[in-house]
Coordinates of C-alpha atoms and ligand atoms in Angstrom, one line a residue:
X616 CA 218.4 24.5 184.7
X617 CA 218.5 27.3 182.1
X618 CA 218.5 26.2 178.5
X619 CA 221.1 27.5 176.1
X620 CA 219.7 30.4 174.1
X621 CA 222.0 31.0 171.1
X622 CA 221.6 34.2 169.1
X623 CA 221.6 33.6 165.3
X624 CA 221.0 35.8 162.3
X625 CA 218.2 38.3 162.3
X626 CA 214.8 37.4 161.2
X627 CA 213.8 38.4 157.6
X628 CA 210.6 39.3 156.0
X629 CA 207.6 37.0 155.9
X630 CA 207.8 37.0 152.1
X631 CA 210.8 34.7 152.1
X632 CA 208.6 32.0 153.7
X633 CA 206.7 31.4 150.5
X634 CA 209.7 31.3 148.3
X635 CA 211.5 29.1 150.7
X636 CA 208.5 26.8 151.1
X637 CA 208.2 26.4 147.3
X638 CA 211.9 25.6 147.0
X639 CA 211.8 23.2 149.8
X640 CA 209.1 20.9 148.6
X641 CA 208.8 19.8 145.0
X642 CA 205.8 17.7 144.1
X643 CA 207.6 14.5 143.0
X644 CA 208.0 11.6 145.3
X645 CA 211.5 12.6 146.4
X646 CA 210.6 16.3 147.1
X647 CA 214.1 17.5 147.0
X648 CA 215.1 20.5 149.0
X649 CA 216.2 22.7 146.1
X650 CA 219.2 23.9 148.2
X651 CA 222.4 22.3 146.8
X652 CA 224.3 23.0 150.0
X653 CA 225.3 20.1 152.2
X654 CA 223.3 19.9 155.5
X655 CA 225.1 21.9 158.2
X656 CA 224.0 19.6 160.9
X657 CA 222.2 16.3 161.7
X658 CA 219.8 16.7 164.6
X659 CA 217.4 14.4 166.3
X660 CA 214.5 16.6 167.2
X661 CA 214.0 20.1 165.7
X662 CA 211.2 22.3 166.9
X663 CA 210.4 25.2 164.7
X664 CA 209.1 28.1 166.8
X665 CA 209.6 29.0 170.4
X666 CA 206.0 30.2 171.2
X667 CA 204.0 28.5 173.9
X668 CA 203.5 25.4 171.8
X669 CA 207.1 24.9 170.9
X670 CA 208.3 25.7 174.4
X671 CA 205.8 23.2 175.9
X672 CA 207.0 20.5 173.5
X673 CA 210.6 21.3 174.3
X674 CA 210.0 20.9 178.1
X675 CA 209.5 17.2 177.6
X676 CA 212.1 16.6 174.9
X677 CA 215.6 16.8 176.3
X678 CA 218.2 17.5 173.6
X679 CA 215.7 19.2 171.3
X680 CA 216.9 22.2 169.2
X681 CA 214.4 25.0 168.9
X682 CA 214.8 27.2 165.9
X683 CA 213.1 30.6 166.5
X684 CA 213.0 33.4 163.9
X685 CA 212.5 36.1 166.6
X686 CA 215.2 37.5 168.8
X687 CA 213.6 36.0 171.9
X688 CA 211.4 33.0 172.8
X689 CA 207.7 33.5 173.6
X690 CA 205.8 34.2 170.4
X691 CA 202.3 35.6 170.7
X692 CA 201.9 34.6 174.3
X693 CA 204.1 37.5 175.2
X694 CA 201.4 39.9 173.8
X695 CA 198.5 38.0 175.2
X696 CA 196.4 38.8 178.2
X697 CA 196.9 35.1 179.1
X698 CA 193.3 34.2 179.6
X699 CA 193.2 30.4 179.5
X700 CA 190.2 28.0 179.5
X701 CA 190.1 25.3 182.1
X702 CA 187.3 23.0 183.5
X703 CA 187.4 21.6 187.0
X704 CA 189.9 23.9 188.8
X705 CA 190.3 24.9 192.4
X706 CA 189.6 28.5 191.4
X707 CA 186.2 27.4 190.1
X708 CA 185.5 25.3 193.2
X709 CA 186.4 28.1 195.5
X710 CA 184.1 30.5 193.6
X711 CA 181.3 27.9 193.8
X712 CA 181.3 27.6 190.0
X713 CA 179.6 24.4 188.9
X714 CA 181.1 23.3 185.6
X715 CA 182.0 20.2 183.8
X716 CA 183.3 18.9 180.5
X717 CA 179.8 18.1 179.6
X718 CA 178.6 21.7 180.2
X719 CA 181.5 22.9 178.1
X720 CA 180.6 20.5 175.3
X721 CA 177.0 21.6 175.6
X722 CA 178.0 25.2 175.3
X723 CA 180.3 24.6 172.3
X724 CA 177.9 25.3 169.4
X725 CA 176.8 28.6 170.9
X726 CA 180.3 29.5 171.9
X727 CA 182.1 28.6 168.7
X728 CA 179.5 28.1 166.0
X729 CA 180.4 24.4 165.7
X730 CA 180.2 21.1 167.7
X731 CA 182.9 20.0 170.1
X732 CA 185.2 17.5 168.3
X733 CA 186.7 14.4 170.0
X734 CA 189.9 16.5 170.4
X735 CA 188.0 19.4 172.0
X736 CA 186.7 16.9 174.5
X737 CA 190.1 15.5 175.1
X738 CA 191.5 19.0 175.7
X739 CA 188.7 20.0 178.0
X740 CA 189.1 16.8 179.9
X741 CA 192.9 17.3 180.2
X742 CA 192.6 21.0 181.0
X743 CA 192.5 20.6 184.8
X744 CA 195.8 18.7 184.6
X745 CA 197.3 21.4 182.3
X746 CA 196.2 23.9 184.9
X747 CA 197.9 21.9 187.7
X748 CA 201.1 21.4 185.8
X749 CA 201.4 25.1 185.0
X750 CA 200.7 25.7 188.7
X751 CA 203.6 23.5 189.5
X752 CA 205.8 25.7 187.4
X753 CA 204.8 28.7 189.5
X754 CA 202.0 30.1 187.3
X755 CA 199.1 31.4 189.4
X756 CA 195.5 31.9 188.2
X757 CA 192.5 33.9 189.0
X758 CA 189.0 33.4 187.5
X759 CA 188.2 36.0 184.9
X760 CA 185.2 38.2 185.4
X761 CA 181.8 36.4 184.9
X762 CA 181.5 36.3 181.1
X763 CA 178.1 37.3 179.7
X764 CA 179.1 35.4 176.6
X765 CA 178.6 32.0 178.0
X766 CA 182.0 30.9 179.3
X767 CA 180.5 29.8 182.7
X768 CA 183.6 31.3 184.3
X769 CA 185.8 28.8 182.6
X770 CA 188.3 31.5 181.7
X771 CA 191.2 31.9 184.0
X772 CA 193.7 34.8 184.0
X773 CA 197.4 34.4 184.7
X774 CA 199.0 36.7 187.2
X775 CA 201.7 38.6 185.3
X776 CA 199.9 37.8 182.0
X777 CA 201.7 36.3 179.0
X778 CA 205.2 37.2 180.1
X779 CA 204.7 35.1 183.3
X780 CA 203.6 32.2 181.3
X781 CA 206.5 32.4 178.9
X782 CA 209.0 32.8 181.7
X783 CA 207.7 29.7 183.5
X784 CA 207.8 27.6 180.3
X785 CA 211.4 28.8 179.5
X786 CA 212.5 28.1 183.1
X787 CA 211.1 24.6 182.9
X788 CA 213.2 23.6 179.8
X789 CA 215.8 20.9 180.4
X790 CA 219.4 22.2 180.3
X791 CA 220.0 20.1 177.2
X792 CA 217.4 22.0 175.1
X793 CA 218.9 24.6 172.9
X794 CA 217.0 27.6 171.6
X795 CA 218.5 29.3 168.6
X796 CA 216.9 32.7 168.3
X797 CA 217.2 34.8 165.1
X798 CA 217.0 31.6 163.1
X799 CA 214.3 31.5 160.5
X800 CA 213.3 28.2 159.0
X801 CA 212.5 28.8 155.3
X802 CA 211.1 25.4 154.4
X803 CA 210.7 21.7 155.3
X804 CA 212.8 19.0 153.7
X805 CA 210.7 16.0 152.7
X806 CA 211.6 12.8 151.1
X807 CA 208.4 11.2 150.0
X808 CA 206.2 10.8 153.0
X809 CA 209.0 11.4 155.4
X810 CA 210.6 14.6 156.8
X811 CA 214.4 14.6 156.6
X812 CA 215.1 18.1 157.9
X813 CA 214.5 21.8 157.5
X814 CA 215.9 24.6 155.4
X815 CA 217.3 27.7 157.1
X816 CA 218.8 30.8 155.8
X817 CA 222.2 29.4 156.6
X818 CA 221.6 26.1 154.9
X819 CA 219.8 22.8 155.2
X820 CA 219.7 20.8 158.4
X821 CA 219.0 17.1 158.7
X822 CA 216.6 16.1 161.4
X823 CA 214.9 12.9 162.2
X824 CA 211.8 14.6 163.7
X825 CA 210.5 18.1 163.1
X826 CA 207.7 19.7 165.1
X827 CA 206.1 22.7 163.3
X828 CA 205.1 25.2 166.0
X829 CA 205.2 28.3 163.9
X830 CA 201.8 29.7 165.0
X831 CA 198.8 30.6 163.0
X832 CA 198.0 32.9 160.0
X833 CA 195.8 35.6 161.5
X834 CA 198.2 38.3 160.4
X835 CA 198.4 37.1 156.8
X836 CA 195.9 39.1 154.8
X837 CA 196.4 37.0 151.6
X838 CA 195.8 33.7 153.4
X839 CA 192.8 35.1 155.2
X840 CA 191.4 36.4 151.9
X841 CA 191.8 33.0 150.5
X842 CA 189.9 31.2 153.3
X843 CA 187.5 33.4 155.2
X844 CA 184.1 34.4 153.9
X845 CA 184.1 37.9 155.6
X846 CA 183.3 40.7 153.1
X847 CA 186.3 42.5 151.7
X848 CA 186.9 45.8 153.6
X849 CA 185.0 44.6 156.7
X850 CA 188.1 43.1 158.5
X851 CA 191.6 44.0 159.4
X852 CA 194.7 42.1 160.7
X853 CA 196.7 42.7 163.9
X854 CA 200.1 44.3 164.1
X855 CA 202.0 41.9 166.3
X856 CA 205.0 40.3 164.4
X857 CA 203.7 36.7 164.6
X858 CA 201.0 34.5 162.9
X859 CA 202.7 34.9 159.6
X860 CA 201.4 31.6 158.2
X861 CA 204.7 29.7 157.6
X862 CA 203.0 26.4 158.3
X863 CA 200.3 27.0 155.6
X864 CA 202.9 28.3 153.1
X865 CA 204.8 25.0 153.5
X866 CA 201.6 23.0 153.3
X867 CA 200.4 24.7 150.2
X868 CA 203.9 24.5 148.5
X869 CA 204.6 20.9 149.6
X870 CA 201.3 19.1 149.4
X871 CA 200.6 18.8 153.1
X872 CA 197.1 18.6 154.4
X873 CA 195.3 21.7 155.5
X874 CA 192.1 21.5 157.6
X875 CA 189.4 24.0 158.6
X876 CA 191.4 27.1 157.5
X877 CA 188.1 29.0 157.4
X878 CA 187.9 28.8 161.2
X879 CA 189.4 32.1 162.2
X880 CA 188.6 33.9 165.4
X881 CA 188.2 37.7 165.4
X882 CA 187.8 40.5 167.8
X883 CA 185.1 43.0 167.4
X884 CA 186.7 46.4 168.2
X885 CA 186.7 47.4 164.6
X886 CA 184.5 49.4 162.2
X887 CA 183.5 47.3 159.2
X888 CA 184.3 50.0 156.7
X889 CA 187.6 50.1 154.7
X890 CA 190.0 52.7 156.1
X891 CA 192.9 54.3 154.5
X892 CA 194.9 51.1 154.2
X893 CA 192.0 49.2 152.5
X894 CA 191.2 46.9 155.4
X895 CA 188.5 47.6 158.0
X896 CA 189.1 50.6 160.3
X897 CA 190.7 50.0 163.8
X898 CA 189.1 52.0 166.6
X899 CA 189.8 52.7 170.3
X900 CA 187.4 52.2 173.2
X901 CA 184.4 50.8 171.4
X902 CA 182.4 54.1 171.6
X903 CA 179.3 52.4 170.2
X904 CA 176.3 50.2 170.9
X905 CA 175.0 47.6 168.5
X906 CA 171.4 47.2 167.5
X907 CA 169.6 44.5 165.5
X908 CA 167.0 44.9 162.9
X909 CA 164.4 45.8 165.5
X910 CA 166.5 48.6 166.9
X911 CA 167.3 46.6 170.1
X912 CA 170.6 45.8 171.7
X913 CA 171.6 42.2 172.4
X914 CA 175.1 42.1 174.0
X915 CA 177.8 44.0 176.0
X916 CA 179.7 45.5 173.0
X917 CA 182.7 46.5 175.2
X918 CA 183.8 42.8 175.3
X919 CA 185.4 43.5 171.9
X920 CA 188.2 41.0 172.7
X921 CA 185.8 38.1 172.8
X922 CA 185.7 35.9 169.8
X923 CA 182.1 35.1 170.5
X924 CA 181.2 38.8 170.4
X925 CA 182.2 39.3 166.7
X926 CA 180.1 36.4 165.7
X927 CA 177.1 37.3 167.8
X928 CA 176.9 40.4 165.5
X929 CA 176.6 38.1 162.6
X930 CA 174.0 36.0 164.3
X931 CA 171.9 39.2 164.8
X932 CA 172.5 40.5 161.3
X933 CA 171.8 43.0 159.9
X934 CA 173.5 44.7 162.9
X935 CA 174.3 48.4 163.0
X936 CA 176.9 49.9 165.3
X937 CA 175.7 53.3 166.6
X938 CA 178.0 56.0 167.8
X939 CA 178.0 59.8 168.3
X940 CA 180.2 61.3 165.6
X941 CA 181.8 63.5 168.3
X942 CA 183.1 60.3 170.0
X943 CA 183.8 58.3 166.9
X944 CA 186.1 60.6 165.1
X945 CA 188.7 60.8 167.9
X946 CA 188.6 57.0 168.2
X947 CA 190.1 56.4 164.8
X948 CA 193.2 57.7 163.0
X949 CA 192.7 60.8 160.9
X950 CA 193.5 59.1 157.6
X951 CA 191.1 56.3 158.3
X952 CA 188.4 58.9 159.3
X953 CA 188.8 60.6 156.0
X954 CA 188.3 57.3 154.2
X955 CA 185.3 56.1 156.2
X956 CA 183.4 59.3 156.9
X957 CA 181.6 59.4 153.5
X958 CA 180.3 55.8 154.1
X959 CA 178.9 56.5 157.6
X960 CA 175.1 56.8 157.8
X961 CA 174.5 59.8 160.0
X962 CA 171.5 61.8 161.2
X963 CA 171.0 64.6 163.7
X964 CA 168.6 62.6 166.0
X965 CA 167.7 59.0 166.8
X966 CA 164.3 59.1 165.0
X967 CA 165.9 60.3 161.8
X968 CA 168.6 57.7 162.0
X969 CA 166.1 54.9 162.6
X970 CA 164.1 56.0 159.7
X971 CA 167.2 56.2 157.4
X972 CA 168.2 52.6 158.5
X973 CA 164.7 51.2 158.3
X974 CA 164.6 50.3 162.0
X975 CA 161.6 50.4 164.4
X976 CA 161.9 54.1 165.4
X977 CA 160.1 53.7 168.7
X978 CA 162.3 50.8 169.8
X979 CA 165.5 52.5 168.7
X980 CA 164.6 55.7 170.6
X981 CA 164.0 53.6 173.7
X982 CA 167.3 51.8 173.2
X983 CA 169.2 55.0 173.0
X984 CA 167.4 56.4 176.0
X985 CA 168.1 53.2 178.0
X986 CA 171.8 53.4 177.2
X987 CA 171.9 57.1 178.3
X988 CA 170.1 56.2 181.6
X989 CA 172.5 53.3 182.3
X990 CA 175.4 55.6 181.6
X991 CA 174.0 58.2 184.0
X992 CA 173.4 55.6 186.7
X993 CA 177.1 54.7 187.0
X994 CA 176.3 51.0 187.2
X995 CA 175.9 48.3 184.6
X996 CA 173.3 48.0 181.9
X997 CA 171.1 45.0 181.2
X998 CA 173.9 43.2 179.3
X999 CA 176.5 43.8 182.0
X1000 CA 178.3 46.7 180.2
X1001 CA 179.7 49.1 182.8
X1002 CA 178.6 52.8 182.7
X1003 CA 182.0 54.3 182.0
X1004 CA 182.3 52.4 178.8
X1005 CA 178.9 53.2 177.4
X1006 CA 178.9 55.9 174.7
X1007 CA 177.4 59.3 175.1
X1008 CA 174.8 59.1 172.3
X1009 CA 174.0 62.8 171.9
X1010 CA 174.4 65.1 169.0
X1011 CA 174.8 63.7 165.5
X1012 CA 174.6 59.9 165.5
X1013 CA 176.2 57.7 162.9
X1014 CA 175.7 54.0 162.0
X1015 CA 178.1 51.6 160.4
X1016 CA 178.5 47.8 160.2
X1017 CA 180.6 46.2 163.0
X1018 CA 183.9 44.8 161.7
X1019 CA 186.4 42.1 162.6
X1020 CA 190.0 42.1 163.7
X1021 CA 191.5 38.7 162.7
X1022 CA 192.8 37.3 165.9
X1023 CA 193.6 33.6 166.0
X1024 CA 193.4 30.7 163.5
X1025 CA 191.6 27.5 164.5
X1026 CA 192.6 25.6 161.3
X1027 CA 196.0 24.8 160.0
X1028 CA 198.1 21.7 159.2
X1029 CA 196.0 18.6 159.2
X1030 CA 197.2 16.4 162.0
X1031 CA 196.0 13.2 163.6
X1032 CA 195.3 12.7 167.3
X1033 CA 199.0 12.4 168.0
X1034 CA 199.8 15.6 166.3
X1035 CA 201.4 13.9 163.3
X1036 CA 201.0 15.9 160.1
X1037 CA 199.2 14.3 157.1
X1038 CA 199.8 14.9 153.4
X1039 CA 196.9 16.4 151.5
X1040 CA 196.0 12.8 150.4
X1041 CA 195.8 11.7 154.1
X1042 CA 199.2 9.9 154.2
X1043 CA 200.9 10.4 157.5
X1044 CA 204.3 12.1 157.1
X1045 CA 206.9 10.2 159.1
X1046 CA 208.7 12.3 161.6
X1047 CA 206.6 15.5 161.0
X1048 CA 204.5 16.8 163.8
X1049 CA 202.7 20.1 164.5
X1050 CA 201.5 21.8 167.6
X1051 CA 199.7 25.0 168.7
X1052 CA 198.1 27.4 166.4
X1053 CA 200.0 25.9 163.4
X1054 CA 197.7 22.9 163.9
X1055 CA 194.5 24.9 164.7
X1056 CA 195.5 25.2 168.4
X1057 CA 195.8 21.4 168.8
X1058 CA 193.8 19.9 165.9
X1059 CA 191.8 21.8 163.3
X1060 CA 188.1 21.8 164.1
X1061 CA 188.7 22.0 167.9
X1062 CA 187.4 25.6 167.9
X1063 CA 184.2 25.2 165.9
X1064 CA 183.5 27.8 163.2
X1065 CA 185.0 30.9 164.8
X1066 CA 187.1 29.7 167.7
X1067 CA 187.0 30.2 171.4
X1068 CA 188.6 32.4 174.0
X1069 CA 191.2 30.9 176.3
X1070 CA 192.6 28.5 173.7
X1071 CA 196.2 28.9 175.0
X1072 CA 195.6 26.0 177.3
X1073 CA 195.0 23.9 174.1
X1074 CA 198.2 25.2 172.6
X1075 CA 200.3 24.2 175.6
X1076 CA 198.5 20.9 175.9
X1077 CA 199.2 20.1 172.2
X1078 CA 202.9 20.7 172.7
X1079 CA 202.9 18.3 175.6
X1080 CA 200.8 15.8 173.6
X1081 CA 203.3 15.7 170.7
X1082 CA 206.2 15.4 173.1
X1083 CA 204.4 12.5 174.9
X1084 CA 203.9 10.7 171.5
X1085 CA 207.6 11.1 170.7
X1086 CA 208.6 9.8 174.1
X1087 CA 206.5 6.6 173.8
Ligands
FAD1694 C1 197.1 40.7 171.7 C2 196.9 39.2 171.8 C3 196.2 38.8 172.9 C4 195.9 37.4 173.0 N1 195.3 37.0 174.2 C5 195.0 35.7 174.3 C6 194.4 35.2 175.5 O1 194.2 36.0 176.4 N2 194.1 33.9 175.6 C7 194.4 33.0 174.6 O2 194.1 31.8 174.7 N3 195.0 33.4 173.5 C8 195.3 34.7 173.3 N4 196.0 35.1 172.2 C9 196.4 34.1 171.2 C10 197.6 33.3 171.7 O3 198.6 34.2 172.2 C11 198.1 32.4 170.6 O4 197.1 31.6 170.1 C12 199.2 31.5 171.1 O5 200.2 32.2 171.9 C13 199.8 30.7 170.0 O6 201.0 30.0 170.4 P1 201.8 29.2 169.4 O7 203.0 28.7 170.1 O8 201.0 28.2 168.7 O9 202.2 30.3 168.2 P2 203.1 31.6 168.4 O10 202.9 32.2 169.7 O11 202.7 32.4 167.2 O12 204.6 31.2 168.2 C14 205.1 30.8 167.0 C15 206.6 31.1 167.1 O13 207.2 30.6 165.9 C16 208.1 31.5 165.4 N5 208.2 31.3 164.0 C17 207.2 31.5 163.0 N6 207.6 31.2 161.8 C18 208.9 30.8 162.0 C19 209.9 30.3 161.1 N7 209.7 30.3 159.8 N8 211.1 30.0 161.6 C20 211.4 30.0 162.9 N9 210.5 30.5 163.8 C21 209.3 30.9 163.3 C22 207.5 32.9 165.8 O14 208.5 33.9 165.8 C23 206.9 32.6 167.2 O15 207.8 32.8 168.2 C24 196.3 36.5 172.0 C25 197.0 36.9 170.9 C26 197.3 38.3 170.8 C27 198.1 38.8 169.6

């Protein structure tokens, strides 16, 4: 049962997406494609993107054709640690973890900065079934370490990480599904409030149904600058080749609805000062602690991957990250160091640094001493941070604002409960659906203000949901 994977032309640069999107959708009622070539094919269901969402949808749509820009299926899941969020699993039961959808909904505002929506609740409720269906495909899970950032051990890790997940999804595709890799879609073809196909580099294609599963926009600096409120120079983008924002380009060019694009999750392993390339400075190993205005710590700063961590710095603002310059300099690239060094606030001893920052000196000295003693103890500190990861705060100390690494987008194409895309005026577009990060993981708003860890289970669920709608 291995699907046909057909190799097409190589992927091109993200820049073509915008031009293609503009050409594909004019604003009049016919929204002609702008490509005078005859459609090369007439297909029933086209899925754009073979990431986790597109693959999940294809699993339940025999005969679908999946158009994938990359040379292989998998998308961002291939890079991910594959930590998924589930409620009510055997792993939780075995570990004696008492959890429920109600608990998760109750945690949501603290976890994500916003209330759980009806879609959040539907996803959390369905999550045990998602877990079981993936288990049936041979995916096995273990509970993630207890999370000090309020996940109540809802996070599950996949053995074999993202690769194992992608392999299981690909292996589960019906034989009649065809994946065409190296095939970039450059725009949607709309006829009024109806999709009629897609544009590709090799010409237009007719399609009765199109599922946009092109992922998010966390790696598109221009779209982020348009939507997020983070100060310029305090954030950076990742370097994986996905999350290029095709869905938003098409929406902006073609009058499709966009919802909650400001809800972007970020990791916190970044220095919030502009490095050589202009964005915030990337750093290795989190060689710092964070302190609040009172000079006290409030979190395990080594959980830099957690979306909740980045936002907890904001909740405790003004927050300073404190590092020894001897440990900080090797953690960043030389060019970035040259760019940020003049902006660091440094002093030869804790008291002098506290005074320069206007912190309570006594509390700050105690904080530094407590971190040193936890480090020496070899155990964990009061926030659960393990000794080896604690910085050695001796010699010259430097302070700087924590920064953000844009990680996942929790807004995107405006879709209804069935995953059907709506125009900017709310009109449903016949035949046009979206799943996964392109639709804010499943539906914009699901992840509150800054998103949540483990949203891959929502991505997969949304692919299955769209397929179920189409099969009805
Ligand atoms: C380093 C890293 C670690 C992560 N860890 C986790 C984690 O532990 N847990 C978690 O929940 N999430 C994690 N994530 C996020 C998670 O991987 C994504 O949210 C999820 O995989 C998105 O799936 P998707 O199918 O919606 O989009 P994607 O995986 O982005 O897939 C979209 C696909 O569409 C293709 N595509 C895009 N544009 C076009 C086009 N124009 N034409 C044709 N094809 C196109 C892309 O090539 C890609 O294959 C992580 C992400 C990264 C980068």
